[in-house]
Every structure is written in C-alpha cells, then in structure tokens.
Coordinates of C-alpha atoms in Angstrom, one line a residue:
I1 CA 35.0 -7.1 13.6
G2 CA 35.1 -4.6 10.8
L3 CA 32.7 -6.4 8.3
P4 CA 30.2 -4.3 6.3
W5 CA 26.6 -5.3 7.0
T6 CA 23.0 -4.3 6.1
M7 CA 19.8 -4.2 8.0
M8 CA 16.0 -4.3 7.5
G9 CA 13.8 -2.5 9.9
R10 CA 11.2 0.1 10.7
L11 CA 11.7 3.8 10.9
D12 CA 9.3 4.3 13.8
C13 CA 11.0 2.0 16.4
S14 CA 14.5 3.4 16.9
P15 CA 15.9 6.7 18.0
N16 CA 18.4 8.6 15.7
W17 CA 21.4 7.8 17.9
L18 CA 20.8 4.1 17.3
Y19 CA 21.1 4.6 13.5
D20 CA 24.3 6.5 14.2
K21 CA 25.7 3.6 16.1
M22 CA 24.7 1.2 13.4
I23 CA 26.6 3.2 10.8
D24 CA 29.6 3.6 13.1
S25 CA 29.7 -0.2 13.5
G26 CA 29.8 -0.8 9.8
C27 CA 26.3 -0.7 8.5
V28 CA 26.4 0.1 4.8
G29 CA 22.7 -0.3 3.8
M30 CA 19.3 0.0 5.4
R31 CA 15.9 -1.2 4.1
F32 CA 12.6 0.0 5.5
G33 CA 9.0 -1.0 4.9
V34 CA 7.2 2.4 4.7
E35 CA 4.1 1.6 2.6
T36 CA 2.9 5.3 2.7
F37 CA 3.7 8.5 4.6
N38 CA 0.0 9.0 5.2
I39 CA -0.7 8.3 8.9
D40 CA -4.4 7.7 8.3
V41 CA -3.8 5.1 5.7
L42 CA -1.2 3.4 7.9
K43 CA -3.7 3.2 10.7
K44 CA -6.3 1.8 8.4
I45 CA -4.0 -1.1 7.3
N46 CA -3.0 -1.7 11.0
K47 CA 0.6 -0.9 10.5
G48 CA 1.0 -0.5 14.2
L49 CA 3.2 2.6 14.3
E50 CA 5.3 3.2 17.4
R51 CA 5.8 6.9 16.5
I52 CA 4.3 9.0 13.8
D53 CA 7.5 11.1 13.2
F54 CA 9.2 8.4 11.1
L55 CA 9.5 10.8 8.1
A56 CA 11.8 13.0 10.2
T57 CA 13.9 9.9 11.0
L58 CA 14.2 9.1 7.3
K59 CA 15.2 12.7 6.5
Y60 CA 17.8 12.6 9.3
I61 CA 19.4 9.4 8.0
S62 CA 19.2 10.4 4.3
E63 CA 20.8 13.8 4.9
K64 CA 23.4 12.8 7.5
Y65 CA 24.6 9.7 5.6
P66 CA 24.7 10.4 1.8
E67 CA 26.8 7.3 1.1
L68 CA 24.5 4.9 3.0
M69 CA 22.4 2.7 0.7
I70 CA 18.7 3.1 1.7
H71 CA 15.9 1.1 0.1
L72 CA 12.2 1.8 0.9
T73 CA 9.3 -0.5 0.1
M74 CA 6.2 1.5 -0.8
M75 CA 2.6 0.4 -1.6
K76 CA -0.3 1.7 -3.7
N77 CA -4.0 0.8 -3.8
M78 CA -4.3 0.4 0.0
P79 CA -7.7 0.9 1.7
G80 CA -8.2 4.6 2.1
Q81 CA -5.3 5.6 -0.1
T82 CA -6.4 8.0 -2.9
E83 CA -4.5 8.8 -6.0
E84 CA -3.7 12.2 -4.4
I85 CA -2.2 10.5 -1.3
H86 CA -0.2 8.2 -3.6
Q87 CA 1.1 11.2 -5.5
K88 CA 2.1 13.0 -2.3
D89 CA 4.1 9.9 -1.3
I90 CA 5.9 10.0 -4.7
K91 CA 6.6 13.7 -4.3
I92 CA 8.1 13.1 -0.8
L93 CA 10.3 10.3 -2.2
N94 CA 11.5 12.5 -5.1
D95 CA 12.1 15.5 -2.9
L96 CA 14.4 13.3 -0.7
G97 CA 16.2 12.0 -3.8
Y98 CA 14.7 8.5 -3.9
T99 CA 14.1 6.9 -7.3
T100 CA 13.6 3.4 -8.6
C101 CA 17.1 3.3 -10.2
N102 CA 19.5 5.0 -7.7
I103 CA 21.4 2.5 -5.7
K104 CA 22.0 4.9 -2.8
R105 CA 18.4 6.1 -2.5
S106 CA 15.9 3.6 -4.0
Y107 CA 12.4 2.5 -3.6
Q108 CA 10.1 -0.1 -4.9
L109 CA 6.4 0.3 -5.4
S110 CA 4.1 -2.7 -5.0
S111 CA 0.3 -3.0 -5.1
C112 CA -1.5 -3.9 -2.0
V113 CA -2.8 -7.5 -1.9
P114 CA -5.4 -8.7 0.7
F115 CA -4.2 -12.3 1.1
P116 CA -6.7 -14.9 2.4
G117 CA -6.3 -15.2 6.2
T118 CA -5.4 -11.6 6.8
K119 CA -7.6 -9.1 8.6
M120 CA -7.8 -7.0 5.4
Y121 CA -9.1 -10.0 3.5
E122 CA -11.7 -10.7 6.1
D123 CA -12.8 -7.0 6.3
L124 CA -13.1 -6.9 2.5
I125 CA -15.3 -10.1 2.5
K126 CA -17.6 -8.3 4.9
E127 CA -17.6 -5.1 2.8
K128 CA -17.6 -6.5 -0.8
G129 CA -18.6 -10.1 -0.5
E130 CA -16.6 -13.3 -1.0
D131 CA -17.2 -13.5 -4.7
A132 CA -15.5 -10.2 -5.3
L133 CA -12.2 -11.6 -4.0
K134 CA -12.1 -14.9 -5.9
N135 CA -10.0 -13.7 -8.9
F136 CA -6.6 -15.1 -7.5
S137 CA -4.8 -14.1 -10.8
K138 CA -5.0 -10.6 -9.3
Y139 CA -3.0 -11.4 -6.2
D140 CA 0.5 -10.5 -7.6
G141 CA 1.7 -7.3 -5.9
G142 CA 4.0 -6.5 -8.9
Q143 CA 1.0 -5.6 -11.1
D144 CA -2.5 -4.1 -10.6
T145 CA -4.2 -6.2 -8.0
I146 CA -7.7 -7.1 -6.8
M147 CA -7.6 -3.9 -4.8
K148 CA -7.7 -1.7 -7.9
E149 CA -10.7 -3.6 -9.2
L150 CA -12.5 -3.3 -5.8
N151 CA -11.8 0.4 -5.8
V152 CA -11.3 0.4 -2.0

C-alpha cells in the first residue's frame, strides 16, 4: 500500500533475501537485539541463536542499504563477558559505522540485569547467594547494575 514501516527482529532468523523483500516493500528502519557479537557469551545467556553468522547478515544489510535506519541494542556486564570482549564489540560497531548519535546507524548500550524469576537470577543465587542479589537499586540497565558488583 506504499506506507513506510519499521521492524524489530533478530539477525539470526531470516535469510538475506527476506531483508531485501522487506526493504522493497517499504521498510525504512530495522531494530535488532544483538547484545554481543561473542558467540560464547550469547550461549551463556541462553540467547538461543538460530545461526551464528548473524554478523555477516548485519554487514550485508548495512552495506547494501546505506539509507536504511538500523538500531542495535547491545549489552555489557553479561556473564562471561570480559572488558576485552566488550571492547571488541564496540570496535565491530565502530568499524561498521554505528555510533550512539547517528540516526542511520545507531546503537544503545545497556547493562545486563538479572531480574528475579529469570534463569540468570536463579543461577546467580546458586553461585553467589541470595543476599548478594538483594540491592534492587542496582537493577536499572541504564547504569552500572548488580552484575558489575558481582563481577560475574
């Protein structure tokens, strides 16, 4: 019907030709939850990847469609994520032209939060003890969270 539209999705679930179809049908923006490009960390947080070549998909979309608005959500302080892994993620983003202030290629960076009721929370109780997780003022992903204190 000729209306512009946007989508939220995952980079590991669709083939490149489907992204081409989306753009051909009027898609002007895409948002993806990436968290990290490190496969081991993604496995540790139970991301449930369909394919591990999702970075190639991001490169394909980013290079083929320079006018498409793409926004990525990234995370830090996840279990198993070292500062070196985090810096590699930032380098990949920068190399692809993603910044926190470019409307065409943007990303946001949040801190990992193990909310009560999640598997991560339950795993951390087993590992660190329930008392270590009771500071609920540290459950805001927009600042340093309980994960940084726990040094997981």
